[in-house]
JSON list of C-alpha atoms in Angstrom, two decimals:
[
{"chain": "A", "resi": 1, "resn": "MET", "atom": "CA", "xyz": [24.95, -13.77, -4.25]},
{"chain": "A", "resi": 2, "resn": "ARG", "atom": "CA", "xyz": [26.19, -13.87, -7.83]},
{"chain": "A", "resi": 3, "resn": "HIS", "atom": "CA", "xyz": [28.84, -11.45, -9.12]},
{"chain": "A", "resi": 4, "resn": "GLN", "atom": "CA", "xyz": [27.72, -9.46, -12.18]},
{"chain": "A", "resi": 5, "resn": "THR", "atom": "CA", "xyz": [29.36, -6.73, -14.20]},
{"chain": "A", "resi": 6, "resn": "LEU", "atom": "CA", "xyz": [27.76, -3.30, -14.56]},
{"chain": "A", "resi": 7, "resn": "ASP", "atom": "CA", "xyz": [26.79, -4.18, -18.15]},
{"chain": "A", "resi": 8, "resn": "GLN", "atom": "CA", "xyz": [24.99, -7.29, -16.93]},
{"chain": "A", "resi": 9, "resn": "LEU", "atom": "CA", "xyz": [23.19, -5.33, -14.22]},
{"chain": "A", "resi": 10, "resn": "HIS", "atom": "CA", "xyz": [22.03, -2.73, -16.76]},
{"chain": "A", "resi": 11, "resn": "THR", "atom": "CA", "xyz": [19.99, -5.43, -18.50]},
{"chain": "A", "resi": 12, "resn": "VAL", "atom": "CA", "xyz": [17.89, -6.11, -15.37]},
{"chain": "A", "resi": 13, "resn": "ALA", "atom": "CA", "xyz": [18.00, -2.84, -13.45]},
{"chain": "A", "resi": 14, "resn": "LYS", "atom": "CA", "xyz": [18.77, 0.85, -13.70]},
{"chain": "A", "resi": 15, "resn": "VAL", "atom": "CA", "xyz": [22.15, 1.49, -12.11]},
{"chain": "A", "resi": 16, "resn": "HIS", "atom": "CA", "xyz": [22.83, 4.95, -10.72]},
{"chain": "A", "resi": 17, "resn": "ARG", "atom": "CA", "xyz": [26.24, 5.99, -9.53]},
{"chain": "A", "resi": 18, "resn": "ASP", "atom": "CA", "xyz": [26.43, 8.52, -6.73]},
{"chain": "A", "resi": 19, "resn": "PRO", "atom": "CA", "xyz": [27.70, 11.67, -8.48]},
{"chain": "A", "resi": 20, "resn": "THR", "atom": "CA", "xyz": [28.76, 13.40, -5.28]},
{"chain": "A", "resi": 21, "resn": "PRO", "atom": "CA", "xyz": [32.01, 12.41, -3.63]},
{"chain": "A", "resi": 22, "resn": "PRO", "atom": "CA", "xyz": [32.06, 11.79, 0.11]},
{"chain": "A", "resi": 23, "resn": "ARG", "atom": "CA", "xyz": [31.95, 15.00, 2.14]},
{"chain": "A", "resi": 24, "resn": "MET", "atom": "CA", "xyz": [35.07, 16.16, 3.92]},
{"chain": "A", "resi": 25, "resn": "ASP", "atom": "CA", "xyz": [35.03, 15.78, 7.67]},
{"chain": "A", "resi": 26, "resn": "ARG", "atom": "CA", "xyz": [36.13, 18.58, 10.02]},
{"chain": "A", "resi": 27, "resn": "THR", "atom": "CA", "xyz": [39.77, 17.49, 10.07]},
{"chain": "A", "resi": 28, "resn": "GLN", "atom": "CA", "xyz": [39.95, 17.27, 6.29]},
{"chain": "A", "resi": 29, "resn": "ARG", "atom": "CA", "xyz": [38.45, 20.74, 5.90]},
{"chain": "A", "resi": 30, "resn": "LEU", "atom": "CA", "xyz": [40.93, 22.22, 8.39]},
{"chain": "A", "resi": 31, "resn": "GLU", "atom": "CA", "xyz": [43.86, 20.39, 6.77]},
{"chain": "A", "resi": 32, "resn": "ARG", "atom": "CA", "xyz": [42.86, 21.73, 3.36]},
{"chain": "A", "resi": 33, "resn": "TRP", "atom": "CA", "xyz": [42.64, 25.27, 4.78]},
{"chain": "A", "resi": 34, "resn": "SER", "atom": "CA", "xyz": [46.09, 24.99, 6.34]},
{"chain": "A", "resi": 35, "resn": "LYS", "atom": "CA", "xyz": [47.56, 23.67, 3.07]},
{"chain": "A", "resi": 36, "resn": "LEU", "atom": "CA", "xyz": [46.04, 26.58, 1.17]},
{"chain": "A", "resi": 37, "resn": "LEU", "atom": "CA", "xyz": [47.67, 28.97, 3.63]},
{"chain": "A", "resi": 38, "resn": "GLU", "atom": "CA", "xyz": [51.00, 27.14, 3.33]},
{"chain": "A", "resi": 39, "resn": "ARG", "atom": "CA", "xyz": [51.10, 27.56, -0.46]},
{"chain": "A", "resi": 40, "resn": "GLN", "atom": "CA", "xyz": [52.24, 31.16, -0.06]},
{"chain": "A", "resi": 41, "resn": "PRO", "atom": "CA", "xyz": [53.86, 31.19, 3.39]},
{"chain": "A", "resi": 42, "resn": "SER", "atom": "CA", "xyz": [55.05, 34.80, 3.18]},
{"chain": "A", "resi": 43, "resn": "ARG", "atom": "CA", "xyz": [51.73, 36.20, 1.94]},
{"chain": "A", "resi": 44, "resn": "LEU", "atom": "CA", "xyz": [50.53, 38.97, 4.22]},
{"chain": "A", "resi": 45, "resn": "LEU", "atom": "CA", "xyz": [46.99, 38.48, 5.42]},
{"chain": "A", "resi": 46, "resn": "THR", "atom": "CA", "xyz": [44.64, 40.88, 7.15]},
{"chain": "A", "resi": 47, "resn": "ALA", "atom": "CA", "xyz": [43.79, 40.17, 10.78]},
{"chain": "A", "resi": 48, "resn": "LEU", "atom": "CA", "xyz": [40.34, 40.82, 12.22]},
{"chain": "A", "resi": 49, "resn": "ILE", "atom": "CA", "xyz": [40.31, 43.44, 14.95]},
{"chain": "A", "resi": 50, "resn": "GLY", "atom": "CA", "xyz": [38.90, 42.73, 18.38]},
{"chain": "A", "resi": 51, "resn": "THR", "atom": "CA", "xyz": [36.98, 39.52, 17.81]},
{"chain": "A", "resi": 52, "resn": "GLU", "atom": "CA", "xyz": [36.94, 38.85, 21.55]},
{"chain": "A", "resi": 53, "resn": "TYR", "atom": "CA", "xyz": [35.33, 42.22, 22.31]},
{"chain": "A", "resi": 54, "resn": "ARG", "atom": "CA", "xyz": [32.48, 42.02, 19.82]},
{"chain": "A", "resi": 55, "resn": "SER", "atom": "CA", "xyz": [29.00, 40.74, 20.57]},
{"chain": "A", "resi": 56, "resn": "SER", "atom": "CA", "xyz": [28.12, 37.44, 19.00]},
{"chain": "A", "resi": 57, "resn": "PRO", "atom": "CA", "xyz": [25.97, 39.04, 16.24]},
{"chain": "A", "resi": 58, "resn": "GLU", "atom": "CA", "xyz": [28.78, 41.47, 15.40]},
{"chain": "A", "resi": 59, "resn": "ARG", "atom": "CA", "xyz": [31.38, 38.68, 15.31]},
{"chain": "A", "resi": 60, "resn": "GLU", "atom": "CA", "xyz": [29.21, 36.60, 12.99]},
{"chain": "A", "resi": 61, "resn": "ILE", "atom": "CA", "xyz": [29.39, 39.19, 10.19]},
{"chain": "A", "resi": 62, "resn": "MET", "atom": "CA", "xyz": [33.01, 40.28, 10.66]},
{"chain": "A", "resi": 63, "resn": "ARG", "atom": "CA", "xyz": [35.22, 39.85, 7.64]},
{"chain": "A", "resi": 64, "resn": "GLY", "atom": "CA", "xyz": [38.38, 41.29, 6.21]},
{"chain": "A", "resi": 65, "resn": "GLU", "atom": "CA", "xyz": [39.58, 41.50, 2.64]},
{"chain": "A", "resi": 66, "resn": "GLY", "atom": "CA", "xyz": [42.62, 39.23, 2.40]},
{"chain": "A", "resi": 67, "resn": "SER", "atom": "CA", "xyz": [42.04, 37.49, 5.74]},
{"chain": "A", "resi": 68, "resn": "PRO", "atom": "CA", "xyz": [42.89, 33.84, 6.46]},
{"chain": "A", "resi": 69, "resn": "ILE", "atom": "CA", "xyz": [39.17, 33.12, 6.02]},
{"chain": "A", "resi": 70, "resn": "SER", "atom": "CA", "xyz": [39.28, 34.76, 2.57]},
{"chain": "A", "resi": 71, "resn": "VAL", "atom": "CA", "xyz": [42.02, 32.33, 1.56]},
{"chain": "A", "resi": 72, "resn": "ALA", "atom": "CA", "xyz": [39.68, 29.45, 2.40]},
{"chain": "A", "resi": 73, "resn": "PHE", "atom": "CA", "xyz": [36.80, 31.05, 0.52]},
{"chain": "A", "resi": 74, "resn": "GLU", "atom": "CA", "xyz": [38.96, 31.51, -2.61]},
{"chain": "A", "resi": 75, "resn": "ASP", "atom": "CA", "xyz": [39.15, 27.70, -2.85]},
{"chain": "A", "resi": 76, "resn": "SER", "atom": "CA", "xyz": [36.50, 26.15, -5.09]},
{"chain": "A", "resi": 77, "resn": "ILE", "atom": "CA", "xyz": [36.73, 22.80, -3.29]},
{"chain": "A", "resi": 78, "resn": "LEU", "atom": "CA", "xyz": [35.87, 24.32, 0.10]},
{"chain": "A", "resi": 79, "resn": "ARG", "atom": "CA", "xyz": [33.07, 26.32, -1.51]},
{"chain": "A", "resi": 80, "resn": "ASP", "atom": "CA", "xyz": [31.74, 23.11, -3.08]},
{"chain": "A", "resi": 81, "resn": "GLU", "atom": "CA", "xyz": [31.88, 21.54, 0.38]},
{"chain": "A", "resi": 82, "resn": "GLY", "atom": "CA", "xyz": [29.59, 24.27, 1.67]},
{"chain": "A", "resi": 83, "resn": "LEU", "atom": "CA", "xyz": [31.68, 27.32, 2.67]},
{"chain": "A", "resi": 84, "resn": "LYS", "atom": "CA", "xyz": [29.23, 30.13, 1.87]},
{"chain": "A", "resi": 85, "resn": "ASP", "atom": "CA", "xyz": [31.29, 33.29, 2.43]},
{"chain": "A", "resi": 86, "resn": "ASP", "atom": "CA", "xyz": [34.37, 34.67, 4.18]},
{"chain": "A", "resi": 87, "resn": "THR", "atom": "CA", "xyz": [32.78, 35.89, 7.40]},
{"chain": "A", "resi": 88, "resn": "TYR", "atom": "CA", "xyz": [33.85, 34.95, 10.90]},
{"chain": "A", "resi": 89, "resn": "GLY", "atom": "CA", "xyz": [30.50, 33.28, 11.58]},
{"chain": "A", "resi": 90, "resn": "GLU", "atom": "CA", "xyz": [30.61, 31.17, 8.45]},
{"chain": "A", "resi": 91, "resn": "ALA", "atom": "CA", "xyz": [34.19, 30.04, 9.17]},
{"chain": "A", "resi": 92, "resn": "LYS", "atom": "CA", "xyz": [33.16, 29.12, 12.69]},
{"chain": "A", "resi": 93, "resn": "ARG", "atom": "CA", "xyz": [30.23, 27.05, 11.38]},
{"chain": "A", "resi": 94, "resn": "PHE", "atom": "CA", "xyz": [31.95, 25.44, 8.40]},
{"chain": "A", "resi": 95, "resn": "PHE", "atom": "CA", "xyz": [35.19, 24.51, 10.13]},
{"chain": "A", "resi": 96, "resn": "GLU", "atom": "CA", "xyz": [33.40, 23.63, 13.38]},
{"chain": "A", "resi": 97, "resn": "LEU", "atom": "CA", "xyz": [35.55, 25.94, 15.48]},
{"chain": "A", "resi": 98, "resn": "THR", "atom": "CA", "xyz": [34.95, 27.52, 18.86]},
{"chain": "A", "resi": 99, "resn": "ASP", "atom": "CA", "xyz": [35.28, 31.28, 19.27]},
{"chain": "A", "resi": 100, "resn": "ASP", "atom": "CA", "xyz": [38.56, 30.72, 21.12]},
{"chain": "A", "resi": 101, "resn": "GLN", "atom": "CA", "xyz": [39.97, 28.60, 18.28]},
{"chain": "A", "resi": 102, "resn": "LEU", "atom": "CA", "xyz": [38.95, 31.04, 15.56]},
{"chain": "A", "resi": 103, "resn": "HIS", "atom": "CA", "xyz": [40.20, 33.96, 17.65]},
{"chain": "A", "resi": 104, "resn": "GLU", "atom": "CA", "xyz": [43.66, 32.32, 17.68]},
{"chain": "A", "resi": 105, "resn": "ILE", "atom": "CA", "xyz": [43.62, 32.05, 13.89]},
{"chain": "A", "resi": 106, "resn": "VAL", "atom": "CA", "xyz": [42.31, 35.45, 12.81]},
{"chain": "A", "resi": 107, "resn": "CYS", "atom": "CA", "xyz": [42.57, 38.03, 15.60]},
{"chain": "A", "resi": 108, "resn": "TYR", "atom": "CA", "xyz": [45.03, 40.93, 15.44]},
{"chain": "A", "resi": 109, "resn": "CYS", "atom": "CA", "xyz": [45.94, 40.80, 19.14]},
{"chain": "A", "resi": 110, "resn": "HIS", "atom": "CA", "xyz": [48.43, 38.02, 18.41]},
{"chain": "A", "resi": 111, "resn": "VAL", "atom": "CA", "xyz": [50.07, 39.46, 15.31]},
{"chain": "A", "resi": 112, "resn": "GLY", "atom": "CA", "xyz": [49.04, 43.05, 14.66]},
{"chain": "A", "resi": 113, "resn": "GLU", "atom": "CA", "xyz": [47.10, 44.21, 11.62]},
{"chain": "A", "resi": 114, "resn": "THR", "atom": "CA", "xyz": [48.72, 41.70, 9.27]},
{"chain": "A", "resi": 115, "resn": "MET", "atom": "CA", "xyz": [50.11, 38.20, 9.58]},
{"chain": "A", "resi": 116, "resn": "GLN", "atom": "CA", "xyz": [52.09, 35.87, 7.41]},
{"chain": "A", "resi": 117, "resn": "SER", "atom": "CA", "xyz": [50.09, 33.08, 5.89]},
{"chain": "A", "resi": 118, "resn": "SER", "atom": "CA", "xyz": [52.45, 30.52, 7.45]},
{"chain": "A", "resi": 119, "resn": "TRP", "atom": "CA", "xyz": [51.51, 31.77, 10.94]},
{"chain": "A", "resi": 120, "resn": "ALA", "atom": "CA", "xyz": [47.81, 31.39, 10.18]},
{"chain": "A", "resi": 121, "resn": "ALA", "atom": "CA", "xyz": [48.46, 27.87, 8.82]},
{"chain": "A", "resi": 122, "resn": "LEU", "atom": "CA", "xyz": [50.09, 26.86, 12.12]},
{"chain": "A", "resi": 123, "resn": "SER", "atom": "CA", "xyz": [47.11, 28.23, 14.03]},
{"chain": "A", "resi": 124, "resn": "VAL", "atom": "CA", "xyz": [44.70, 26.28, 11.84]},
{"chain": "A", "resi": 125, "resn": "ARG", "atom": "CA", "xyz": [46.73, 23.10, 12.43]},
{"chain": "A", "resi": 126, "resn": "ASP", "atom": "CA", "xyz": [46.59, 23.74, 16.20]},
{"chain": "A", "resi": 127, "resn": "ALA", "atom": "CA", "xyz": [42.79, 23.78, 15.94]},
{"chain": "A", "resi": 128, "resn": "ILE", "atom": "CA", "xyz": [42.80, 20.25, 14.50]},
{"chain": "A", "resi": 129, "resn": "ASP", "atom": "CA", "xyz": [44.00, 18.79, 17.78]}
]
């Protein structure tokens, strides 16, 4: 095999560079979410009420303005990676979380109606392991 520069290759072939960067894996997506939450550690976020008591179809569409999931959806990088909205079901799919893991991150039964962003960040980090 002979080493050639890109200019040399262009004379004998069309060279296409892959315009899309490698996709984030689950851990990278969760780490990014936790870092976003850590940027404003005292920010008060809205908890979702009763995720464990809702039927699966109800849980899928649950959302809350200013929730930890909303923080993720505000990020253009996570949206570019495929995060479609700020619902419970989409967060579960995109971050590859179980109901128990997502419950720990967003449910009010642990924190009340609001939580500090730093608390949510710790819960996201716990889900990485």
